[in-house]
Coordinates of C-alpha atoms in Angstrom, one line a residue:
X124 CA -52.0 -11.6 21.5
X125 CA -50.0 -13.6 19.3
X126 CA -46.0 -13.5 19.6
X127 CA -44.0 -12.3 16.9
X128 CA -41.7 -13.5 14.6
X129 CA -38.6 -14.3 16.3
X130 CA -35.3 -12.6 14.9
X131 CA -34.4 -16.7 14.1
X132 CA -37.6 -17.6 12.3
X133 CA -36.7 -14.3 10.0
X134 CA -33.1 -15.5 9.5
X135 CA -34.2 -18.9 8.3
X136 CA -37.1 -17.4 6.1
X137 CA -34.1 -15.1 4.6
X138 CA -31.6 -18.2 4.0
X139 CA -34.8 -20.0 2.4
X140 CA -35.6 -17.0 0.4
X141 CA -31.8 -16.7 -1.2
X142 CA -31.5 -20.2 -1.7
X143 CA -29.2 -20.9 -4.9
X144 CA -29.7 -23.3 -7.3
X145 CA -26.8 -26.1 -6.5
X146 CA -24.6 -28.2 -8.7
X147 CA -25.8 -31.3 -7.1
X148 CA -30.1 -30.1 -8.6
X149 CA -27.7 -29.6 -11.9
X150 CA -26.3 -33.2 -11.7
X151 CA -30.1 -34.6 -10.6
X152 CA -31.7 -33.4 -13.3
X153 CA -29.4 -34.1 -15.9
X154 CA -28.7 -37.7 -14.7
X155 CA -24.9 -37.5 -14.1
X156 CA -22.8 -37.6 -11.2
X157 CA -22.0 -34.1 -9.2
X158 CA -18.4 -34.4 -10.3
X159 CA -19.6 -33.8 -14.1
X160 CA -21.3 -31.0 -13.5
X161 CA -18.2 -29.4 -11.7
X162 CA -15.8 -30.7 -14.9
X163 CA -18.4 -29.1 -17.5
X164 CA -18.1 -25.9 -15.7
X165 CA -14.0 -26.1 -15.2
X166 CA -12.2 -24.8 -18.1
X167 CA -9.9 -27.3 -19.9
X168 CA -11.4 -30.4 -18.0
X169 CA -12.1 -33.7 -19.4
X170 CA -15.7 -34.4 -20.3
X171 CA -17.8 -36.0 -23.0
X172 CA -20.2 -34.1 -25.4
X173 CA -23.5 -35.8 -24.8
X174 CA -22.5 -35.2 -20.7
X175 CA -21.4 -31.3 -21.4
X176 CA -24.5 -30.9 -23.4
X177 CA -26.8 -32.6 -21.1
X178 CA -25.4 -30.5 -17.9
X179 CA -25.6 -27.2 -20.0
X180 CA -29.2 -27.9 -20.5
X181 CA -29.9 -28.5 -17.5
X182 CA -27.9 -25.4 -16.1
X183 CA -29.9 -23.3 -18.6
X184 CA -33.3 -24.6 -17.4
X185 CA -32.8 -24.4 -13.6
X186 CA -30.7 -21.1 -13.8
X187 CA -27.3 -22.5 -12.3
X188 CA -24.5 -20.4 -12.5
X189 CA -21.1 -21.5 -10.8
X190 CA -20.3 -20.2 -7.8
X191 CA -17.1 -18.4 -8.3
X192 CA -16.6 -17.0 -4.8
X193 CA -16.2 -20.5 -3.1
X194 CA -14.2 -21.8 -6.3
X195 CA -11.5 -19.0 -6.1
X196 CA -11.1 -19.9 -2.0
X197 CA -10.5 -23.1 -2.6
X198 CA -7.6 -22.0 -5.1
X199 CA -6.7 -19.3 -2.7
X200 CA -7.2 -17.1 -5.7
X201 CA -9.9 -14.4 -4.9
X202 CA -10.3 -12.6 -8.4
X203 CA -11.1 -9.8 -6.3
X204 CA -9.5 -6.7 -7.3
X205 CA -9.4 -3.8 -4.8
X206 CA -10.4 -0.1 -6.2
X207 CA -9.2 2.5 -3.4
X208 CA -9.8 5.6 -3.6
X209 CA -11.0 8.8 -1.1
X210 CA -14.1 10.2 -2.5
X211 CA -14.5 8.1 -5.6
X212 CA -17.6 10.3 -6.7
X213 CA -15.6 13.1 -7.0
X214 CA -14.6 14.7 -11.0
X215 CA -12.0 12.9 -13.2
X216 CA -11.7 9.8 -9.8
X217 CA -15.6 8.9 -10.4
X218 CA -14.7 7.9 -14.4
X219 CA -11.4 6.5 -13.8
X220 CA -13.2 4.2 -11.3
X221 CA -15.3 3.4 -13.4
X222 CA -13.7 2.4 -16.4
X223 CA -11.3 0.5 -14.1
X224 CA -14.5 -1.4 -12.6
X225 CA -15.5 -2.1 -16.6
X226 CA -11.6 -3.2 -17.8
X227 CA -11.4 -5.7 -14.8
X228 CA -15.0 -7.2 -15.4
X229 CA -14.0 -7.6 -18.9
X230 CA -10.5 -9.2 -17.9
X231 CA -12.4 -11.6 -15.7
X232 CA -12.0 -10.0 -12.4
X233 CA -14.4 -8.9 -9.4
X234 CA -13.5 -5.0 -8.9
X235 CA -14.7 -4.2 -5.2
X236 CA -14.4 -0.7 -4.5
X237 CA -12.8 0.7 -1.4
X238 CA -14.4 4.0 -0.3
X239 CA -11.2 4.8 2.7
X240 CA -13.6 8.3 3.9
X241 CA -11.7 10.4 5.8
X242 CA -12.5 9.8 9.6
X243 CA -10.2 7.2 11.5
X244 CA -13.2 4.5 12.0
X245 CA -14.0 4.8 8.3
X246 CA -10.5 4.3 7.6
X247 CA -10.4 1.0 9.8
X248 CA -12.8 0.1 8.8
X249 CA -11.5 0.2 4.7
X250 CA -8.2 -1.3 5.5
X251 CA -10.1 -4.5 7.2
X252 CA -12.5 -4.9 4.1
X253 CA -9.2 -4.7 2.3
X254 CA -7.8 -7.5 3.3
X255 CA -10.5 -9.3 4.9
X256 CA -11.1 -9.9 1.0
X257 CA -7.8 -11.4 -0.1
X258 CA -7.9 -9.3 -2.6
X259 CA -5.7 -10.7 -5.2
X260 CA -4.7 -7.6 -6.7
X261 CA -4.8 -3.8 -5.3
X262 CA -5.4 -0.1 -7.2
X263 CA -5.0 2.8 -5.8
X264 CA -6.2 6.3 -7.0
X265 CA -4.6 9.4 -6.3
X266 CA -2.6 10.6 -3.4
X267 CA -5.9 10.5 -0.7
X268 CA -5.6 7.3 -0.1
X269 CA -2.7 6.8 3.0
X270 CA -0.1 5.0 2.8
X271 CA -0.6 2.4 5.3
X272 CA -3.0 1.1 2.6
X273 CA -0.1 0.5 0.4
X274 CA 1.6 -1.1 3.4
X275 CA -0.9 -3.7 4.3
X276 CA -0.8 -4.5 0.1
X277 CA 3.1 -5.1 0.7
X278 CA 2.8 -6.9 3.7
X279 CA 0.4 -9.5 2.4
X280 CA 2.0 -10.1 -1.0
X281 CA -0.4 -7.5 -3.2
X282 CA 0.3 -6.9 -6.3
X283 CA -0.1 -3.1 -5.9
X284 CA -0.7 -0.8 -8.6
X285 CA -0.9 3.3 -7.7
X286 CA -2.6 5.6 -10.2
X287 CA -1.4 9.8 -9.9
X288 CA 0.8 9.0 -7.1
X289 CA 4.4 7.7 -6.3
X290 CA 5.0 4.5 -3.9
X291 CA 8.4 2.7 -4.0
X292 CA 8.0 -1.5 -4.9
X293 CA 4.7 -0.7 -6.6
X294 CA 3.5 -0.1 -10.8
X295 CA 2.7 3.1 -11.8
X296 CA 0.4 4.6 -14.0
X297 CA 0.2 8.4 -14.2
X298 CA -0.5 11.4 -16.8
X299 CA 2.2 13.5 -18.1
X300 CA 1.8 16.4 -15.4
X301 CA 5.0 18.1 -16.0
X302 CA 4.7 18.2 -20.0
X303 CA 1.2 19.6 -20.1
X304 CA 1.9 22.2 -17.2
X305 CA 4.5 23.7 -19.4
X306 CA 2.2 23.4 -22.5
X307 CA -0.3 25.5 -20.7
X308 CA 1.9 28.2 -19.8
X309 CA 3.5 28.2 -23.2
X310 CA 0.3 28.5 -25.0
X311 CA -0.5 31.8 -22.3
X312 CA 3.1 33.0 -23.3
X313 CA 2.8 32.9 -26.8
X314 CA -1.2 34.3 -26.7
X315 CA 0.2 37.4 -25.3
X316 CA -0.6 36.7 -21.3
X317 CA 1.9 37.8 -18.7
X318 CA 0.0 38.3 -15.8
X319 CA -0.1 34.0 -15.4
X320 CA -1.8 32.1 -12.3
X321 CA -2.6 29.0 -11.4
X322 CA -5.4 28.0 -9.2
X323 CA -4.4 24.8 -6.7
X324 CA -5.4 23.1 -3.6
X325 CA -3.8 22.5 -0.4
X326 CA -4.8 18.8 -0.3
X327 CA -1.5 18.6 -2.4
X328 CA -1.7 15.2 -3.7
X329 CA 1.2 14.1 -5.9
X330 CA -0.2 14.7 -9.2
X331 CA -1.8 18.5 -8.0
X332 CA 1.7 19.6 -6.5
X333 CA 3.3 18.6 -9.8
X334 CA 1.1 20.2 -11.9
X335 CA 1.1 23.3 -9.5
X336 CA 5.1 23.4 -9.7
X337 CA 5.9 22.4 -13.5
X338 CA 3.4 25.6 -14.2
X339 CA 5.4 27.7 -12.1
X340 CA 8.7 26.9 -13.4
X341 CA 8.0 27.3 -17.0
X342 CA 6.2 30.4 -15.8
X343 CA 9.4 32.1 -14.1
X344 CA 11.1 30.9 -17.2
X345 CA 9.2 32.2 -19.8
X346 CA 9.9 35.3 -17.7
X347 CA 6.2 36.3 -16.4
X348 CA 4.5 37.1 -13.4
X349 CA 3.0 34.3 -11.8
X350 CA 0.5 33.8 -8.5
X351 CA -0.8 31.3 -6.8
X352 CA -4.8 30.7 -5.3
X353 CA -5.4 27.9 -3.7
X354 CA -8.8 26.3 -1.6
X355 CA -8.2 23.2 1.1
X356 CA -9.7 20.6 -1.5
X357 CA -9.2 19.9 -5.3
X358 CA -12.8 20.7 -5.9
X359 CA -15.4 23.2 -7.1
X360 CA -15.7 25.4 -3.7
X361 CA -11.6 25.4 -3.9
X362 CA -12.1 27.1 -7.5
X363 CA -14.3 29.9 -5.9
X364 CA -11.5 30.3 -3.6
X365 CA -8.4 30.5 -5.4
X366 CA -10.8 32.8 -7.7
X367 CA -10.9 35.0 -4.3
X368 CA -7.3 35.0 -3.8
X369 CA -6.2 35.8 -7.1
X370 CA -8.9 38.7 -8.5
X371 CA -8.8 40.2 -5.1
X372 CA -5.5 41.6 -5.8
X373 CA -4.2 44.6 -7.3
X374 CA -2.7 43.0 -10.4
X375 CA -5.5 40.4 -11.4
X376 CA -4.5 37.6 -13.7
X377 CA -5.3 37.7 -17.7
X378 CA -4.8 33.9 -18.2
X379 CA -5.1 31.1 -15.1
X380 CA -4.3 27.2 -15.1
X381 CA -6.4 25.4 -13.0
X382 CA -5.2 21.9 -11.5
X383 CA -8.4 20.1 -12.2
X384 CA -11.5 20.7 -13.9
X385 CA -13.5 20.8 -10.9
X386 CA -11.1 23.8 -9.7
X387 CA -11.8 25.6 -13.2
X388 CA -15.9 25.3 -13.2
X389 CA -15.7 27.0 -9.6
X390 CA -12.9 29.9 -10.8
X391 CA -15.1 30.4 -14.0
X392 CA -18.6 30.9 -12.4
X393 CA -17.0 33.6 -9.4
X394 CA -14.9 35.0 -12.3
X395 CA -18.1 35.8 -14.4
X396 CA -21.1 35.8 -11.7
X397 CA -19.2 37.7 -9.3
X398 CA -16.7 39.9 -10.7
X399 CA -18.9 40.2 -14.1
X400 CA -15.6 39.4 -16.1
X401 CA -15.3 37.9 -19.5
X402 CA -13.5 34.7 -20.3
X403 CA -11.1 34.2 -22.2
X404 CA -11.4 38.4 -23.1
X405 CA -10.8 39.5 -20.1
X406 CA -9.4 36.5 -18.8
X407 CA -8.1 33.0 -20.4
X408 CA -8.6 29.2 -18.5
X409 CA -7.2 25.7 -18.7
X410 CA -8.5 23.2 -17.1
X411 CA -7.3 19.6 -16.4
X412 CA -9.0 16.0 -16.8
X413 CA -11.9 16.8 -19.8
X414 CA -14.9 15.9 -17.5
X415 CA -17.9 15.4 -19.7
X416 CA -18.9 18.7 -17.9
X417 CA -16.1 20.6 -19.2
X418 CA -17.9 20.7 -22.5
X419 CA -21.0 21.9 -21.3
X420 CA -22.5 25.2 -23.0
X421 CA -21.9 26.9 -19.5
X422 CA -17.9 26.2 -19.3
X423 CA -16.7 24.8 -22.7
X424 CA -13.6 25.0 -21.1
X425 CA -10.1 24.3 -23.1
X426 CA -8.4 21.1 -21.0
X427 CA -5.9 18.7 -21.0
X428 CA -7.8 15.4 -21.5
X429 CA -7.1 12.6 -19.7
X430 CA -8.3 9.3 -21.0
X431 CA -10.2 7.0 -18.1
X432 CA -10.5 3.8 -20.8
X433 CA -6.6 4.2 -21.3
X434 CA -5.2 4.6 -17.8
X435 CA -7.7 1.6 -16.8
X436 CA -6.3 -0.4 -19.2
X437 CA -2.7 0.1 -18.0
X438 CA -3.4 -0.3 -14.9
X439 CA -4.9 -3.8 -15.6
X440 CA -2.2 -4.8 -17.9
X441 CA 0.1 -4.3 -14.9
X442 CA -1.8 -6.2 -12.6
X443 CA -1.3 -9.4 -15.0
X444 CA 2.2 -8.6 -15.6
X445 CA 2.6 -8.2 -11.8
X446 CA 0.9 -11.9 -11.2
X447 CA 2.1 -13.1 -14.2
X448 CA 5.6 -12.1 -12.8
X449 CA 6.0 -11.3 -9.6
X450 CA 10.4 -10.7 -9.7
X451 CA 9.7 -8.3 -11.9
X452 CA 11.3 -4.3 -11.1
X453 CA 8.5 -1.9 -11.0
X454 CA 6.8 -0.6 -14.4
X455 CA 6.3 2.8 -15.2
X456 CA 3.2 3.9 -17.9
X457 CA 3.2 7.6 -18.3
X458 CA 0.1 8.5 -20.6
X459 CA 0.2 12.3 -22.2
X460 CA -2.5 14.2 -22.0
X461 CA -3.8 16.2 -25.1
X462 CA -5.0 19.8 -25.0
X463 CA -8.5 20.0 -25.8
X464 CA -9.6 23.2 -27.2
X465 CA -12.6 25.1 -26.5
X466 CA -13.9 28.7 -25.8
X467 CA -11.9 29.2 -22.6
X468 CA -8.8 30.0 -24.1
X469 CA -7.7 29.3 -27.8
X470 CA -4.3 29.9 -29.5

């Protein structure tokens, strides 16, 4: 019986299967010295034509491509830029991580996302890959995230930028919460609705809470009745919930704002499966975010609409203002969502 591979023959058959193609092949082949190769590839470095074009042919023909990770650890300057976020996949965080994964690859930048779960190991565990990665830059999305992430960002000299959430030394980009929670219950008021709820979540994360209480305010002072549903996360199963809570009572609600989108698809579908109501004749919704599901044939649901491309875009313009400038006081972008109207609710 003959012995198997060993677990070192396997590792060395690995190495020789991811074997890169190295500056010095680059200089062999296009007969110049390994120091050419590595000022063609340098931006702003002296070199002449005929020795640029010959090492760019030779690149092109053996496949080279500069090896960025060692280059940027050698200028201790990582060009990795840290997404974190809890449950990334979930609604309006899944697109806003995206498009933050696109406006950093554009600007140049390796966007490593940060999955912190929700179990102490997994957290750990997040908060080592965090810095393990001298990250140069760190984005944080939502309240989820804790804020010993935002510490260890401090700590090690992060420029730190939090998205729908509040953190003191930090940049800020966040949607106008307060504005378009009073919008929604002014466009109930002036529909005719009194009987006004809004459906919520108990995670309470900064930007739910103020949507939750800037509803409620200009609820009370528009002068109608107002009630409150809300399920233990800010997502469809919490919608079926706060449905639960707020049909099951005497005085059932003609018009409800929902925190998030998420929260409207699951109020909508026990609202008509259910309870065999209409909407909006029976009952009128607003969501929050514009999902591409809130569109859908099955909700066309009337939502504020907040732009991912946009609030990516800040957020990376503050990163290079932040490393640009690193005295500089804390910046503040506050993007206003619009009102997207569908056949949920219309004026």
């Amino acid at each position: 019986m003959k012995d198997g591979p060993t677990i070192d023959g396997k590792e060395t058959r690995r190495k020789e299967r991811m074997r890169f193609v190295s500056a010095d092949q680059v200089a062999q082949l296009a007969g110049v010295s390994r120091s050419a190769v590595s000022r063609t590839f340098t931006p702003g470095a002296s070199v002449a034509p005929a020795t640029r074009e010959r090492v760019q042919k030779a690149a092109e023909e053996l496949g080279y491509h500069v090896n960025d990770l060692a280059r940027g650890v050698l200028a201790n300057q990582s060009r990795l830029v840290g997404i974190v976020a809890t449950r990334p996949e979930i609604g309006f965080r899944a697109h806003l991580a995206a498009a933050l994964a696109k406006a950093l690859i554009k600007r140049g930048s390796i966007p490593i996302l940060i999955n912190t779960g929700q179990t102490e190991d997994e957290l750990l565990a997040a908060q080592k890959m965090l810095i393990g990665h001298r990250a140069e830059a760190t984005i944080i999305l939502s309240g989820s995230p804790p804020a010993s992430f935002v510490d260890i960002a401090h700590r090690n000299g992060q420029p730190l930028v939090v998205i729908g959430r509040t953190e003191p030394d930090a940049d800020h980009v966040s949607a106008g919460n307060a504005e378009a929670s009073r919008n929604a219950a002014m466009a109930f008021f002036d529909k005719g609705c009194r009987r006004l709820a809004v459906a919520a979540s108990h995670s309470a994360t900064s930007s739910i809470a103020e949507r939750e209480h800037a509803f409620l305010a200009a609820a009370e002072e528009f002068g109608a009745s107002v009630s409150v549903g809300r399920g233990m996360d800010s997502d469809y199963d919490s919608g079926i919930d706060a449905a639960r809570q707020l049909f099951s009572r005497a005085e059932r609600p003609d018009a409800v704002y929902c925190a998030n989108d998420l929260i409207a698809f699951g109020l909508m579908d026990h609202v008509r499966k259910t309870l065999g109501l209409r909407i909006p004749q029976d009952v009128a919704v607003i969501g929050f975010d514009d999902v591409p599901e809130a569109a859908w044939l099955s909700y066309r649901l009337t939502t504020f609409r907040q732009d991912p491309v946009v609030m990516a875009q800040r957020a990376v313009e503050l990163v290079e203002r932040r490393l640009a400038s690193p005295e500089l006081p804390p910046a503040y972008e506050r993007v206003i969502p619009e009102l997207i109207f569908r056949d949920s609710f219309t004026p």
